[in-house]
PDB file of C-alpha atoms in Angstrom:
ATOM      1  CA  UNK A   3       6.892  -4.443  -4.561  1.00  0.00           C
ATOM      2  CA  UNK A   4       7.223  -1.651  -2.196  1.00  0.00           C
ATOM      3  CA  UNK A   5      10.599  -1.456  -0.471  1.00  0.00           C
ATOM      4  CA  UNK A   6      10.611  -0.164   3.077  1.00  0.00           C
ATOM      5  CA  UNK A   7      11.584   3.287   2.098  1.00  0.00           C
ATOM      6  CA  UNK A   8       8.603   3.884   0.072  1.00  0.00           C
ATOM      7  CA  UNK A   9       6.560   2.168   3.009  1.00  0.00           C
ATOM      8  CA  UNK A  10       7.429   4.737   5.473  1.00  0.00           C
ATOM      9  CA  UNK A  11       7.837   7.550   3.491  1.00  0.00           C
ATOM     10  CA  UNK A  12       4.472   7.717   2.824  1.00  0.00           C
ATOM     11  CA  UNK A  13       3.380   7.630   6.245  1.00  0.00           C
ATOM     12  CA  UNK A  14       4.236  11.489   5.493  1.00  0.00           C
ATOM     13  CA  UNK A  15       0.761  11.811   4.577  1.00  0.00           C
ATOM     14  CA  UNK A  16      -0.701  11.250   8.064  1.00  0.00           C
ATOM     15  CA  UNK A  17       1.269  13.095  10.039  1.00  0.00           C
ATOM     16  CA  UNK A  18      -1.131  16.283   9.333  1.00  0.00           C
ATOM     17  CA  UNK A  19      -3.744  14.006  10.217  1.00  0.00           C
ATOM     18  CA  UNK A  20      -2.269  12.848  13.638  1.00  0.00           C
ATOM     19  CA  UNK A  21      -1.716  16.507  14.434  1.00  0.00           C
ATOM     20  CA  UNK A  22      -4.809  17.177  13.671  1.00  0.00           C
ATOM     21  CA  UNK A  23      -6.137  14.593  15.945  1.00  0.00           C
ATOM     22  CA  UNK A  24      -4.053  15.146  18.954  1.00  0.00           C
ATOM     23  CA  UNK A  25      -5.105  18.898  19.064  1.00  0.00           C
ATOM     24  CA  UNK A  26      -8.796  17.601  18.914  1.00  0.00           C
ATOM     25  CA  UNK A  27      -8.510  15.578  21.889  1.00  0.00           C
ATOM     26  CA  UNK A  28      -6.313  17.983  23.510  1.00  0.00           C
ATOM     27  CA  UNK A  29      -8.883  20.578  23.264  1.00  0.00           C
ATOM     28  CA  UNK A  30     -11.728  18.219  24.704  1.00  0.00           C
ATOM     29  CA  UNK A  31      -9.629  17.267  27.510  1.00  0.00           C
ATOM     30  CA  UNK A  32      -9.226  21.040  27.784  1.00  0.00           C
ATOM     31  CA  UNK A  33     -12.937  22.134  27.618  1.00  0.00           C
ATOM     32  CA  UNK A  34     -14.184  19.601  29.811  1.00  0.00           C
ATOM     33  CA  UNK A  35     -11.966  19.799  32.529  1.00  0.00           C
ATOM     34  CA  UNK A  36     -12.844  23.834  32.238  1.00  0.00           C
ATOM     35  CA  UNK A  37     -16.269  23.407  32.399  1.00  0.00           C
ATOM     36  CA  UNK A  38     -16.267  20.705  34.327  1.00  0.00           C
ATOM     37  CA  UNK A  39     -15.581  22.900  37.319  1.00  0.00           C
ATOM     38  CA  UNK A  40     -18.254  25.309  36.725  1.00  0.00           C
ATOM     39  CA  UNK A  41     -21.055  24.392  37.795  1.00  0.00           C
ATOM     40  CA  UNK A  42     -24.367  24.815  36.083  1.00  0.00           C
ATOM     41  CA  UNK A  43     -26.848  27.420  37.798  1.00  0.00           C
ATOM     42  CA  UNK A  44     -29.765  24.988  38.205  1.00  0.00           C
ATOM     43  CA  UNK A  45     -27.758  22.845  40.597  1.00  0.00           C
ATOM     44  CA  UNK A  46     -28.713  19.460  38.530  1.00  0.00           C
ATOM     45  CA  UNK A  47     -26.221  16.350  37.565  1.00  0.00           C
ATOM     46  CA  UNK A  48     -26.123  15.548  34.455  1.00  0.00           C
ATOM     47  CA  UNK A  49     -28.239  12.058  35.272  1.00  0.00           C
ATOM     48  CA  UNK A  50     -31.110  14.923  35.841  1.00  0.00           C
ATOM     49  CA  UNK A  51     -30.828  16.803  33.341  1.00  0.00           C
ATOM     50  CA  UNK A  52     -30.318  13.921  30.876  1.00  0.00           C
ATOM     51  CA  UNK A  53     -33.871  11.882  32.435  1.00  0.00           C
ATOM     52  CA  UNK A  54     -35.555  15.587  31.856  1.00  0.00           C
ATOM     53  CA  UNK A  55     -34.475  15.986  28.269  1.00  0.00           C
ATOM     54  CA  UNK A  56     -35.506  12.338  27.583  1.00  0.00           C
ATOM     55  CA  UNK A  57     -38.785  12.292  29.619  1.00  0.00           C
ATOM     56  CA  UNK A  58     -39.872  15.491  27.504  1.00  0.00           C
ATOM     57  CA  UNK A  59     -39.421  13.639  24.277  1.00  0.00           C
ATOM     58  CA  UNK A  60     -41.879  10.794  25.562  1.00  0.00           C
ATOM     59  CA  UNK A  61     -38.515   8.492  26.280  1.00  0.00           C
ATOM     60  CA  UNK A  62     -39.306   7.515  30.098  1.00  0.00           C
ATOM     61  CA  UNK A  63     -38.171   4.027  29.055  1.00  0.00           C
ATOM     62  CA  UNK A  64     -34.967   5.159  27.926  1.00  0.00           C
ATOM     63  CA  UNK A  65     -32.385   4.088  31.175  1.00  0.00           C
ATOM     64  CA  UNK A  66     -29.636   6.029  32.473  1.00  0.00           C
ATOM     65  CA  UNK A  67     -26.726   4.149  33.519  1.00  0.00           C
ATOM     66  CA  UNK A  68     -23.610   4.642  35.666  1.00  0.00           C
ATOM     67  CA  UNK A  69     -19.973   4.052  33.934  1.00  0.00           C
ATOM     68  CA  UNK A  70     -16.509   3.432  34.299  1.00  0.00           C
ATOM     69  CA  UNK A  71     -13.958   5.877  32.897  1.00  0.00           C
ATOM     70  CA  UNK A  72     -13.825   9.700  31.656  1.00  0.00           C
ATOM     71  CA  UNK A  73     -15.551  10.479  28.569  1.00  0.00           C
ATOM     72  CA  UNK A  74     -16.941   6.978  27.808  1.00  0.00           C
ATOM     73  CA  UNK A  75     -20.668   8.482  27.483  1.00  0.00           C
ATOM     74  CA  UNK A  76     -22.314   6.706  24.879  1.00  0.00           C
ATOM     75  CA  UNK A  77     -26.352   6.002  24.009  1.00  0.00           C
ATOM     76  CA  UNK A  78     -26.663   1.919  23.209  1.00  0.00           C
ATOM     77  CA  UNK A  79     -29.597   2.142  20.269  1.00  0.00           C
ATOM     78  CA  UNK A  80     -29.657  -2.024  20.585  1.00  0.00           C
ATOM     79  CA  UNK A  81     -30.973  -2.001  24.441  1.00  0.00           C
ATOM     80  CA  UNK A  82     -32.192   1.912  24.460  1.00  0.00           C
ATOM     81  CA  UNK A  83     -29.633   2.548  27.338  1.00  0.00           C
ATOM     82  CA  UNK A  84     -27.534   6.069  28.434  1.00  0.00           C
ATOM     83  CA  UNK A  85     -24.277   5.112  29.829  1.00  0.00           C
ATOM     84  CA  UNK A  86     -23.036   8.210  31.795  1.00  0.00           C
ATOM     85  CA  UNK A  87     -19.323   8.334  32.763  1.00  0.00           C
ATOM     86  CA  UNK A  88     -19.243   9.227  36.666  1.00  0.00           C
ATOM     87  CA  UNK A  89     -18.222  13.009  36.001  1.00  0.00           C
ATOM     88  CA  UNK A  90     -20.850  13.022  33.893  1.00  0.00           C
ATOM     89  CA  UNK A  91     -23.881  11.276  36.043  1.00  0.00           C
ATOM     90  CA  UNK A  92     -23.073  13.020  39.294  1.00  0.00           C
ATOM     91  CA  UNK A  93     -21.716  16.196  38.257  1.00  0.00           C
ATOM     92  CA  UNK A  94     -23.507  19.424  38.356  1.00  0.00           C
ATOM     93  CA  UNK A  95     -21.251  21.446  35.674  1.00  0.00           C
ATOM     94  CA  UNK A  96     -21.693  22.625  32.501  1.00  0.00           C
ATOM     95  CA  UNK A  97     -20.021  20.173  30.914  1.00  0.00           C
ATOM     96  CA  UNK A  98     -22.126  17.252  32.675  1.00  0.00           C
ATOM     97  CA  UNK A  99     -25.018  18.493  31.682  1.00  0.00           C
ATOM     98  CA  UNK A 100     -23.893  18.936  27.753  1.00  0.00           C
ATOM     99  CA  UNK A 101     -22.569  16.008  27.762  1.00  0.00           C
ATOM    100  CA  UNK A 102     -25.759  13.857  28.626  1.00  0.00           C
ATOM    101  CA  UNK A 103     -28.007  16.136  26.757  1.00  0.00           C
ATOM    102  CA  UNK A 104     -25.521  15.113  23.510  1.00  0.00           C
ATOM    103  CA  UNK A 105     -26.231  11.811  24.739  1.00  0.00           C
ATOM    104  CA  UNK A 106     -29.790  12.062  24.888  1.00  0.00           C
ATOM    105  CA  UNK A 107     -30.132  13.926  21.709  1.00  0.00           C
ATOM    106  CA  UNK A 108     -28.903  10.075  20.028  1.00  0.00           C
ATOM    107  CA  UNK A 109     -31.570   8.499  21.985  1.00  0.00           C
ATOM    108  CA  UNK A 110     -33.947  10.936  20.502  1.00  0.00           C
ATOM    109  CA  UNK A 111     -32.747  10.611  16.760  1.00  0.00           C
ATOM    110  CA  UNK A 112     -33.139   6.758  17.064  1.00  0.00           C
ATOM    111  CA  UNK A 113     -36.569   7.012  18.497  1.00  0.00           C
ATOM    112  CA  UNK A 114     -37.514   9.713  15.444  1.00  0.00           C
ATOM    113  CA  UNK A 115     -35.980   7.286  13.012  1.00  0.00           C
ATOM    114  CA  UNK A 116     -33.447   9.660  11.918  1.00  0.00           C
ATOM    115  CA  UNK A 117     -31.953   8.798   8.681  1.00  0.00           C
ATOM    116  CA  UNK A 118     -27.805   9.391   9.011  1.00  0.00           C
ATOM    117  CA  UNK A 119     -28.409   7.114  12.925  1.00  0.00           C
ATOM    118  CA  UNK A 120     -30.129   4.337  10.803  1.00  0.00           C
ATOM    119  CA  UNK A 121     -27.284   4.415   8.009  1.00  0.00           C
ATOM    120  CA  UNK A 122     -24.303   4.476  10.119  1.00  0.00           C
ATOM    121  CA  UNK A 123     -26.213   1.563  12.409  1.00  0.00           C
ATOM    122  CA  UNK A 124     -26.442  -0.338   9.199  1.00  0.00           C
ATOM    123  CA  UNK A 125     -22.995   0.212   8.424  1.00  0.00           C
ATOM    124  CA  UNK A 126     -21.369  -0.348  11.691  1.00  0.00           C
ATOM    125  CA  UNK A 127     -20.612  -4.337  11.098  1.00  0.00           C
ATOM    126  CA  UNK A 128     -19.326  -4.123   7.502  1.00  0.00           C
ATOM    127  CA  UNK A 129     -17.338  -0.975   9.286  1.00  0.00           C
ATOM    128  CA  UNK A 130     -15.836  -3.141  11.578  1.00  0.00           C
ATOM    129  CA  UNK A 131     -15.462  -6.577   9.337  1.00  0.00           C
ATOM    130  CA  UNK A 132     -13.879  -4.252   7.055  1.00  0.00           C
ATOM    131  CA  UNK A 133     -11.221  -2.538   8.606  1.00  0.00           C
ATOM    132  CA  UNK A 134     -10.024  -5.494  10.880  1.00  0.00           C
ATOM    133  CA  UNK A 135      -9.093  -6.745   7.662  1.00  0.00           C
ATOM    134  CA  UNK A 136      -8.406  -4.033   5.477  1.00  0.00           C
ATOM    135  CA  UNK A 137      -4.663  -3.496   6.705  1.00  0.00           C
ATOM    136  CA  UNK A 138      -3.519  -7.220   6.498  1.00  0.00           C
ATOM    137  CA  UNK A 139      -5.274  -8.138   3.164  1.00  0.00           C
ATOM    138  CA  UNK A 140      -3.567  -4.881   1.457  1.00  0.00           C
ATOM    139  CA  UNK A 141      -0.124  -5.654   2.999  1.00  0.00           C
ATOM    140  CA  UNK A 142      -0.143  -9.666   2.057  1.00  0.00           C
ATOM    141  CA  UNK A 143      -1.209  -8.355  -1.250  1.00  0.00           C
ATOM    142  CA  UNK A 144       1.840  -5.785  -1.764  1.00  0.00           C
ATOM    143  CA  UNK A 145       4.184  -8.795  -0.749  1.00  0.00           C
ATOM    144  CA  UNK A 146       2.808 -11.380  -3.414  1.00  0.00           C
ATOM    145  CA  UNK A 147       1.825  -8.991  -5.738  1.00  0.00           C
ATOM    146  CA  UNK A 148      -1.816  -9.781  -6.118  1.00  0.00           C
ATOM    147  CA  UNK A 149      -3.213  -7.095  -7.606  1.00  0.00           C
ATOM    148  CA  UNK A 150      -6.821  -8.331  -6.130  1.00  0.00           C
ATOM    149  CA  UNK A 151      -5.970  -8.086  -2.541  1.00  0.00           C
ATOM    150  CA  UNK A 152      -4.697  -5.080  -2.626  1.00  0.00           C
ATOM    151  CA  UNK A 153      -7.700  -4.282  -4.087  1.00  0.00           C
ATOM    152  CA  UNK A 154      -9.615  -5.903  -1.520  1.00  0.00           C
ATOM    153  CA  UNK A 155      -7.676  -4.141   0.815  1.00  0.00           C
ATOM    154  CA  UNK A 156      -8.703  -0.698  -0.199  1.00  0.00           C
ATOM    155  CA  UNK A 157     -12.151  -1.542  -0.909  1.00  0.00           C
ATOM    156  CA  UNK A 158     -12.405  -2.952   2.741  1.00  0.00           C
ATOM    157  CA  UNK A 159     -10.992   0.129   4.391  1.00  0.00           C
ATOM    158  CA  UNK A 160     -12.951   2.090   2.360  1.00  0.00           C
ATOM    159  CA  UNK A 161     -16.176   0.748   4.846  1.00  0.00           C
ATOM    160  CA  UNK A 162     -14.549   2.065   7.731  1.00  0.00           C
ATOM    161  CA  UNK A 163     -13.909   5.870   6.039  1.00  0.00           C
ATOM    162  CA  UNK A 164     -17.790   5.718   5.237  1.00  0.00           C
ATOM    163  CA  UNK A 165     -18.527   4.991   8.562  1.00  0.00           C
ATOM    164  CA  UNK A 166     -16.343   7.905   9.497  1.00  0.00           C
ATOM    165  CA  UNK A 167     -18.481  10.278   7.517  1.00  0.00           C
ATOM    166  CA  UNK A 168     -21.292   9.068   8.499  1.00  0.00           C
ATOM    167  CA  UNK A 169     -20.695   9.755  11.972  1.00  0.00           C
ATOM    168  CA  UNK A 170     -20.226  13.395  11.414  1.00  0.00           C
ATOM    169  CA  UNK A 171     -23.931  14.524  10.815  1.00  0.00           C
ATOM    170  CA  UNK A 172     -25.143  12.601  13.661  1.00  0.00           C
ATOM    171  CA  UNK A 173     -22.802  13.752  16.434  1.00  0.00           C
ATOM    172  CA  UNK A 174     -23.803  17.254  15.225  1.00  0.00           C
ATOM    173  CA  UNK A 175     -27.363  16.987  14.981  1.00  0.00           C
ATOM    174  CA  UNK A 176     -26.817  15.438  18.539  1.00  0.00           C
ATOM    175  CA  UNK A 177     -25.018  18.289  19.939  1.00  0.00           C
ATOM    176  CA  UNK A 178     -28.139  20.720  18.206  1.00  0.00           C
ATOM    177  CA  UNK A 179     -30.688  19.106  19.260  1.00  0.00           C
ATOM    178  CA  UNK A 180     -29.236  19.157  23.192  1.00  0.00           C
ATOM    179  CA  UNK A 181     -28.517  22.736  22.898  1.00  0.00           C
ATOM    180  CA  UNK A 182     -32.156  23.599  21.597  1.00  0.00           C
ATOM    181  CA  UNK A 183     -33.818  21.242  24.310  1.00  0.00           C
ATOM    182  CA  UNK A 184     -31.519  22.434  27.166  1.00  0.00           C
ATOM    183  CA  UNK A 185     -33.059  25.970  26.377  1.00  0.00           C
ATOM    184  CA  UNK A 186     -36.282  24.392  26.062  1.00  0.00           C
ATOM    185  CA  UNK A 187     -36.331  22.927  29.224  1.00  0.00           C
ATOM    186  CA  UNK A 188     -34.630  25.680  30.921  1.00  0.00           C
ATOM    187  CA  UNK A 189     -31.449  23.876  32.135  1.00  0.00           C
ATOM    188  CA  UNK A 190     -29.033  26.059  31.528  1.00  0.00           C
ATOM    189  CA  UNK A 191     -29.171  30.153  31.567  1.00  0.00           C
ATOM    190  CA  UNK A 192     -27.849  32.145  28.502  1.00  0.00           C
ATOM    191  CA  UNK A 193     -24.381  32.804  29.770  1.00  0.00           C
ATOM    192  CA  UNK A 194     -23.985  28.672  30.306  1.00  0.00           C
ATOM    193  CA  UNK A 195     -24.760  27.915  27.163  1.00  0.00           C
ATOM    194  CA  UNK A 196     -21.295  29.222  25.556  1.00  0.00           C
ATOM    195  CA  UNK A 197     -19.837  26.967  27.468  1.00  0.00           C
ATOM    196  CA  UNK A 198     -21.648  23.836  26.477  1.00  0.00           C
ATOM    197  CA  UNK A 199     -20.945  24.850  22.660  1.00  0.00           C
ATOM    198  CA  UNK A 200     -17.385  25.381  23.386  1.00  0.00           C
ATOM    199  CA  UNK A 201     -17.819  21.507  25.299  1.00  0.00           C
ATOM    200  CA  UNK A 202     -19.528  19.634  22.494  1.00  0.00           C
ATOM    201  CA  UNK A 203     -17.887  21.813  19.506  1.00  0.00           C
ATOM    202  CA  UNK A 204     -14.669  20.726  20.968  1.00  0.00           C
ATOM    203  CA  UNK A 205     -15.949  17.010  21.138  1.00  0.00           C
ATOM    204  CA  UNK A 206     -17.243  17.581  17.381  1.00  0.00           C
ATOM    205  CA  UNK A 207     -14.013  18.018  16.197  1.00  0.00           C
ATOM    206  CA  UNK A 208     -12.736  14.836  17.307  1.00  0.00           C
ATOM    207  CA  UNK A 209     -14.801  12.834  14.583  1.00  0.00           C
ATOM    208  CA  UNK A 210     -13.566  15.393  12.298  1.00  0.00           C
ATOM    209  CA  UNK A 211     -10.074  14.675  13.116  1.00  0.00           C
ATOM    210  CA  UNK A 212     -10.499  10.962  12.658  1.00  0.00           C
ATOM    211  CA  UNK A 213     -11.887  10.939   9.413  1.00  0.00           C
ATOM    212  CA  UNK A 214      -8.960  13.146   8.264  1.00  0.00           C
ATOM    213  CA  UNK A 215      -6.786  10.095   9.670  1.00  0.00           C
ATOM    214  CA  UNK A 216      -9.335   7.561   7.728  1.00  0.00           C
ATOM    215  CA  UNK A 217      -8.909   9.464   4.683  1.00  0.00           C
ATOM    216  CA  UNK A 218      -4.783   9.975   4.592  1.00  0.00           C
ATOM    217  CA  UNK A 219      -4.650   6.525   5.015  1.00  0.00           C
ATOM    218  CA  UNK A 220      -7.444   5.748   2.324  1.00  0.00           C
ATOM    219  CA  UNK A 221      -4.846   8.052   0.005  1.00  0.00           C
ATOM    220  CA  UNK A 222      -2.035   6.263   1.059  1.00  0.00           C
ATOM    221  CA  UNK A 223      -3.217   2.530   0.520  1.00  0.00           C
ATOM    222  CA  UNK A 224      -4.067   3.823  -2.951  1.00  0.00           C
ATOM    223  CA  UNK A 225      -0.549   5.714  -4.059  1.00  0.00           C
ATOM    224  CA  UNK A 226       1.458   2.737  -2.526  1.00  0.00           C
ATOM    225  CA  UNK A 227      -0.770   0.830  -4.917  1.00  0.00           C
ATOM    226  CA  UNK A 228      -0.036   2.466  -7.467  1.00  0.00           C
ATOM    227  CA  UNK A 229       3.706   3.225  -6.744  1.00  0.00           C
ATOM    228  CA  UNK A 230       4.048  -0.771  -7.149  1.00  0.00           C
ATOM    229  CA  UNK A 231       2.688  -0.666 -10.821  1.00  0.00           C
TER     230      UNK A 231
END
């Protein structure tokens, strides 16, 4: 069995990893609030500029909601509906408009079909069944020394670094496909859109950051594993 020692010690391995992901979020924090004071040269929220993106792709039934919180943006593929923080729906900056363009750009992959959405969709509820028990099967496992849950453990959190990965290409191809269509439609002017890039690239980095944390802790289920046998 693993003593406490050996059970802390190797929580060594994620401290990169929670560096890592506290710059990310610092530097999103830091963007947005940048941008989020410039304001875009068209003079349109980013509720506008989010119903033009989506109306050009044939998505008029696509609705745009109003949300509580900062940075809670998020595209619901289950009822087709763009929740827009209130900086983000009523704001006329750079940042609100990249922001619900990245939105809109999910909306758009799930009405294409596009491949990495569907997978991670599919995913999502082993994701979640997983790692909710992940944690508690691997520890109950190191403290009767079943071999199997530990196992079990592993395998289950495994599921939630998949979903991790999966994420990646489809916050990406998200953040593309609103830079391309915010040229497209003429939203922004050349000079705004470095700041959109430096907006969603910091917001990119943040699903970087957490599968690095997935990961380290993948690692470090498996060498306590092993450090028992």
């Amino acid at each position: 069995m693993i003593n406490d020692l050996g059970w802390y010690s190797s929580m060594i391995l994620l401290i990169p990893a929670f560096l890592f992901a506290s710059y990310a979020q610092m530097r999103v924090s830091s963007n947005f609030n940048r941008y989020s004071k410039v304001a875009n040269r068209r003079n349109i929220t980013g509720a506008e500029a989010a119903r033009r993106m989506l109306d050009a792709n044939g998505l008029s039934h696509v609705r745009i909601n109003l949300i509580n919180g900062k940075l809670t943006d998020n595209y619901n593929p289950g009822t087709q509906i763009i929740s827009l923080s209130q900086d983000v729906y009523h704001g006329s900056s750079i940042a609100a408009i990249g922001v619900a363009c990245h939105e809109c750009g999910h909306a758009v992959q799930h009405a294409e079909g596009y491949s990495p959405l569907k997978f991670r969709n599919i995913i999502i509820p082993v994701a979640n069944f997983g790692s909710s028990l992940a944690i508690p099967l691997f520890v109950i496992g190191l403290i009767l020394q079943i071999e199997g849950l530990e196992f079990l453990g592993i395998l289950f959190f495994s599921f939630a670094v998949i979903f991790q990965a999966a994420t990646l290409p489809v916050e990406f191809n998200a953040s593309r496909r609103a830079l391309v269509q915010m040229k497209d439609l003429n939203l922004v002017v050349d000079d705004e859109e470095k700041g959109v890039k430096k907006v969603l690239g910091a917001a990119a980095m943040t699903y970087v950051a957490a599968l690095l944390v997935s990961l380290m802790q993948l690692v470090r289920l498996i060498a306590l594993s092993r450090s028992r046998r």
